[in-house]
Amino acid sequence: MQDNATEVTAAGIARLAGVGRAAVSNWRRRHADFPKPVGGTETSPSFALADVEAWLRRQGKLAEVPLRERVWQQLAGHPEGPVTALTHAGCVLLLIHERPTVWLDAGAGSDERLTAMLPDELEKVIAPRFGGTAHEGAVHTPTGPELLPSAPLLRGAAELAAELGARQTFEFLLGRHLDANPRQYTLTPAELARLMADLAGPARTVLDPACGTGALLRAVAARPDQELYAQDSAADLAALTAFRLALSTPAAVRAATGDSLRADAHPQLRADAVLCHPPFNERNWGHDELAYDPRWEYGFPARTESELAWVQHALARLRDGGTAVLLMPPAAASRRSGRRIRADLLRRGALRAVVALPVGAAPPYNIPLHLWVLRRPDKAPAQPEVLLADAGQFATEGRGGPDWQSVRDTVLDAWQAYDRAGTLPERPGLARSVPVIELLDDDVDFAPARHLPPPTAADGAEQLTDVRARLGRTLRLTADLTPPPVRSAPPARWPLTTVGELARGGALVLRTGGNGGHARVPVLTDHDVLAGTAPSGNLPESEEEAVLTEPGDVVVPVLGGGAVARVIDDATEGAALGRNLVLLRPDPAALDPWFLAGFLRGTANNRQASSYASTATRLDVRRLQLPRLPLDEQRRYGARFRALDEFERALRHASRLGDQLVRGMYDGLTDGTVTPG
């Protein structure tokens, strides 16, 4: 075995064999021939993937491993790290995409022959696809010795591409890598990227100077002879973006590595559109060394105004009349240190619109970010006005993000009407065009919330009366559903079983969530289960099938330490199971679902099945216990648990109506639409 062979952790072994982590620990204790660790730490060892696969195969535990899982483990455990592995896989997938017959010839021989042939063949694909030679820009042709450790991965990726397609294979591997390293990358959600691309409009040349994983450029509508320019300070992100774009679009891709503010790779570019999700609150953006840079047409940004440096960089790379759309922190619209630059952007007609997004639209998810729409002035507007829009009302309670369809419809309709006419009549609470002169005061604050008062409904009092009536009905229902007085009894001494034992015996099926599948369906999130709300999330489409809920399923969150279980009913069936959820599908001939859900909620039961990390509590659902009771007795308990669930739902609904009534009364009294007596 090579010293630099691919390694896999115990969690990876569990995924390969389709078992839990505990099973891998048992194998290590019970089987003397189980492979020895080759790396990692004492508490988190790693093993040689080839040795593990051989052992699993001898034990008959590898027969059902999906190809995609095997390829992912080869990538995740690559000796040079997953990013290098992704880059090598991207090279070969691009070769398969562009020249499939060349791969068939190269892949027919040994690993040594394969990796010796690949560099010359890759050069012939990379150079024309990315412009210039393969030694310029973000993508470099790896050498034969560099590729040799990746040979098993490259063959596996090619095999997976034959099944899924080259683009889908790269998206699958990249998506897995991003999911496995959520804190390493700041992602732009696909729906937000699509909105930004639509605001920019059709464009032949498009630049993203802080491209990240390429979400914004991927959202651009294709056009003939299109050119996509990308740059990122992280070399791995620039390369991955290049492969991602080359595999998904026929456009010419020009990707480069480097800090766009300090080392602009496209200084002569005058693009039709610039899309950018810049880093926020960067103090070390180059303030000292860039003081006399010609890009600061609207003023030299303060050290604390890195976002305004990105705004001016975007404007400098536009042709006259070109459009830029940037995602911005809300403070950039009002900080005093940036008011002179904001004033000049307004006076010269460069800033055309500011859109406040709902909370949860993009990271950081706890604040309502803004979109700035800018246009490089080709002439001064006769009656300058700026569009201010606020989509904050389309936030949702779930973690799946806002109501994107409503956000898109509202924002695009307002922008297109304003862009045609240069003005927009007020749409209460949503949008209005504001004369520039109104904004040019001492603060130059154009945060939409300060200029768009909430809609004042003429029937506000009637709405509050309706809410009050519904609250009264709900409170009466809650009183009717209050559980009857209880009788004390000695602790029961039932024979117990576990969820894991029931799953092995066929009394229930256990599934985990997290895949989007081929069709876009509502996603039930862990927050939805905890809050008792309707499915509110979304997941990116994937080649892995989603787990869809059915009536009678029991869904359990595994993070957070709460004793919660939810029975799926007709209103919530058909939703995809989100991340950090486990679904239990009981056999109705053996288990009553309400009996199952009720006993899973026991506090002591959850405590003994939970483990504790430094920042979270994780529930091992297989260790949850249930009493062994006849089905008739299960149903008796199930009926009581179901009644408790109805009482709990009524309490939650009453709480929401009460909050709505209190907030409406405060708003009505303070804006004059409700009288105090």
XYZ file of C-alpha atoms in Angstrom, residues 3 53 127 147 163-165 179 181 213 224 283 298 302 358 398 439 459 479 505 558 570 584 626 651 674:
26
model
C 2.188 5.749 2.090
C -12.950 -1.826 1.156
C -6.154 26.133 -22.905
C -2.296 12.926 -10.803
C -24.209 7.288 -15.181
C -25.056 10.903 -14.294
C -23.235 13.085 -16.818
C -22.037 20.465 2.835
C -17.391 22.124 5.297
C -18.099 28.976 -5.646
C -24.413 33.740 -27.905
C -10.637 46.389 7.393
C -16.817 58.781 -6.181
C -12.659 54.935 4.614
C -35.981 39.512 4.126
C -38.701 28.325 8.916
C -31.862 61.829 0.283
C -59.641 48.199 7.490
C -59.827 25.023 27.327
C -36.891 -6.683 13.186
C -31.510 14.869 16.132
C -52.507 14.477 5.349
C -39.474 6.417 11.317
C -40.283 1.879 23.813
C -51.722 26.512 22.516
C -57.003 52.653 16.079
